[in-house]
mmCIF file of C-alpha atoms in Angstrom:
data_model
loop_
_atom_site.group_PDB
_atom_site.id
_atom_site.type_symbol
_atom_site.label_atom_id
_atom_site.label_comp_id
_atom_site.label_asym_id
_atom_site.label_seq_id
_atom_site.Cartn_x
_atom_site.Cartn_y
_atom_site.Cartn_z
ATOM 1 C CA MET A 1490 -40.560 7.713 7.264
ATOM 2 C CA ILE A 1491 -38.865 8.736 3.884
ATOM 3 C CA LEU A 1492 -38.957 5.647 2.594
ATOM 4 C CA ASP A 1493 -42.736 5.259 2.456
ATOM 5 C CA ASP A 1494 -43.074 4.707 -1.351
ATOM 6 C CA VAL A 1495 -40.158 2.138 -1.384
ATOM 7 C CA SER A 1496 -41.206 -1.683 -0.953
ATOM 8 C CA LEU A 1497 -38.873 -4.494 -1.157
ATOM 9 C CA ALA A 1498 -39.789 -7.730 -2.045
ATOM 10 C CA GLY A 1499 -38.383 -10.682 0.162
ATOM 11 C CA ASN A 1500 -35.316 -11.552 -2.139
ATOM 12 C CA GLN A 1501 -34.780 -8.444 -2.816
ATOM 13 C CA ALA A 1502 -33.232 -7.139 0.718
ATOM 14 C CA PRO A 1503 -29.980 -8.015 1.660
ATOM 15 C CA ALA A 1504 -29.708 -10.626 4.696
ATOM 16 C CA ALA A 1505 -27.978 -9.128 7.633
ATOM 17 C CA ASN A 1506 -25.644 -12.085 7.913
ATOM 18 C CA ASP A 1507 -24.900 -11.943 4.342
ATOM 19 C CA PRO A 1508 -20.980 -11.715 3.870
ATOM 20 C CA SER A 1509 -21.157 -9.893 0.206
ATOM 21 C CA HIS A 1510 -22.833 -6.677 2.093
ATOM 22 C CA SER A 1511 -20.487 -6.463 5.021
ATOM 23 C CA GLY A 1512 -17.322 -4.984 3.414
ATOM 24 C CA GLN A 1513 -15.247 -7.542 4.826
ATOM 25 C CA ARG A 1514 -15.242 -10.285 2.425
ATOM 26 C CA PRO A 1515 -11.936 -11.475 1.300
ATOM 27 C CA GLY A 1516 -10.665 -10.416 -1.871
ATOM 28 C CA GLY A 1517 -13.109 -6.992 -1.331
ATOM 29 C CA PHE A 1518 -12.440 -3.654 -1.866
ATOM 30 C CA PHE A 1519 -10.252 -2.858 1.558
ATOM 31 C CA ALA A 1520 -8.439 -6.044 1.443
ATOM 32 C CA LEU A 1521 -7.229 -5.308 -2.215
ATOM 33 C CA ARG A 1522 -6.414 -1.908 -2.038
ATOM 34 C CA MET A 1523 -4.401 -2.521 1.436
ATOM 35 C CA GLN A 1524 -2.372 -5.117 -1.103
ATOM 36 C CA ARG A 1525 -2.018 -2.592 -3.977
ATOM 37 C CA LEU A 1526 -0.980 -0.225 -1.496
ATOM 38 C CA ALA A 1527 1.328 -2.286 0.149
ATOM 39 C CA ALA A 1528 3.177 -3.819 -2.906
ATOM 40 C CA PHE A 1529 3.536 -0.146 -4.420
ATOM 41 C CA GLU A 1530 5.335 1.035 -1.093
ATOM 42 C CA ARG A 1531 7.664 -2.084 -1.323
ATOM 43 C CA GLU A 1532 8.182 -1.430 -4.969
ATOM 44 C CA PHE A 1533 8.664 2.272 -4.426
ATOM 45 C CA ILE A 1534 11.189 2.136 -1.494
ATOM 46 C CA ALA A 1535 13.290 -0.663 -3.352
ATOM 47 C CA GLY A 1536 13.638 1.436 -6.418
ATOM 48 C CA LEU A 1537 14.700 4.715 -4.228
ATOM 49 C CA LEU A 1538 17.263 2.572 -2.316
ATOM 50 C CA GLU A 1539 18.742 0.524 -5.513
ATOM 51 C CA ARG A 1540 19.024 4.433 -7.468
ATOM 52 C CA HIS A 1541 20.602 5.754 -4.095
ATOM 53 C CA CYS A 1542 22.611 2.366 -3.546
ATOM 54 C CA GLY A 1543 21.233 1.962 0.005
ATOM 55 C CA ASP A 1544 21.556 5.366 1.070
ATOM 56 C CA VAL A 1545 18.354 5.870 3.086
ATOM 57 C CA ALA A 1546 19.411 9.408 3.785
ATOM 58 C CA ALA A 1547 19.071 10.300 -0.074
ATOM 59 C CA ALA A 1548 16.381 8.106 -0.699
ATOM 60 C CA ALA A 1549 13.955 10.039 2.025
ATOM 61 C CA ARG A 1550 14.910 13.165 0.145
ATOM 62 C CA GLU A 1551 14.194 11.993 -2.845
ATOM 63 C CA ALA A 1552 10.997 10.689 -1.692
ATOM 64 C CA GLN A 1553 10.176 13.579 0.322
ATOM 65 C CA LEU A 1554 9.619 11.306 3.462
ATOM 66 C CA PRO A 1555 10.869 11.676 7.114
ATOM 67 C CA ARG A 1556 13.791 9.572 7.585
ATOM 68 C CA GLY A 1557 11.861 8.076 10.043
ATOM 69 C CA THR A 1558 9.080 7.128 8.114
ATOM 70 C CA LEU A 1559 11.256 5.428 5.315
ATOM 71 C CA TYR A 1560 12.960 3.844 8.275
ATOM 72 C CA ARG A 1561 9.177 2.554 9.554
ATOM 73 C CA LEU A 1562 8.081 1.455 6.104
ATOM 74 C CA LEU A 1563 11.759 -0.434 5.749
ATOM 75 C CA LYS A 1564 11.019 -2.222 8.918
ATOM 76 C CA LYS A 1565 7.057 -2.878 7.706
ATOM 77 C CA HIS A 1566 8.330 -4.322 4.248
ATOM 78 C CA SER A 1567 11.432 -6.232 5.383
ATOM 79 C CA LEU A 1568 13.670 -4.083 3.294
ATOM 80 C CA ASN A 1569 17.445 -3.937 4.336
ATOM 81 C CA PRO A 1570 19.552 -0.907 3.049
ATOM 82 C CA LYS A 1571 22.539 -2.857 3.250
ATOM 83 C CA ALA A 1572 20.976 -5.262 0.420
ATOM 84 C CA PHE A 1573 21.376 -2.077 -1.858
ATOM 85 C CA ARG A 1574 24.617 -0.953 -1.025
ATOM 86 C CA GLY A 1575 26.828 -2.645 -3.899
ATOM 87 C CA THR A 1576 24.313 -1.784 -6.583
ATOM 88 C CA GLN A 1577 24.928 0.301 -9.395
ATOM 89 C CA PRO A 1578 22.249 3.516 -9.783
ATOM 90 C CA SER A 1579 19.857 2.527 -12.704
ATOM 91 C CA VAL A 1580 20.024 6.316 -13.461
ATOM 92 C CA THR A 1581 23.301 8.168 -13.978
ATOM 93 C CA SER A 1582 23.760 11.964 -12.619
ATOM 94 C CA VAL A 1583 25.352 14.244 -15.679
#
């Protein structure tokens, strides 16, 4: 065995049922990563739709995403392109 020289005192070894070592505790890395990713996706897509006044095809082109992927993300984040159709673009093209 490679670890023959290593010994752990009883209080140094993590317990098998210790939730802090399972990687699944609430607020852990993966949960926080998913929350941040979801927030980024929602903000990014909302910004695209605002700039393109709800035009999904134009938003997909700018994002370099297939329209189907953008529609899937719209559904995932409960975003309705129609809600952005009356908005003025935040950046005007010259």
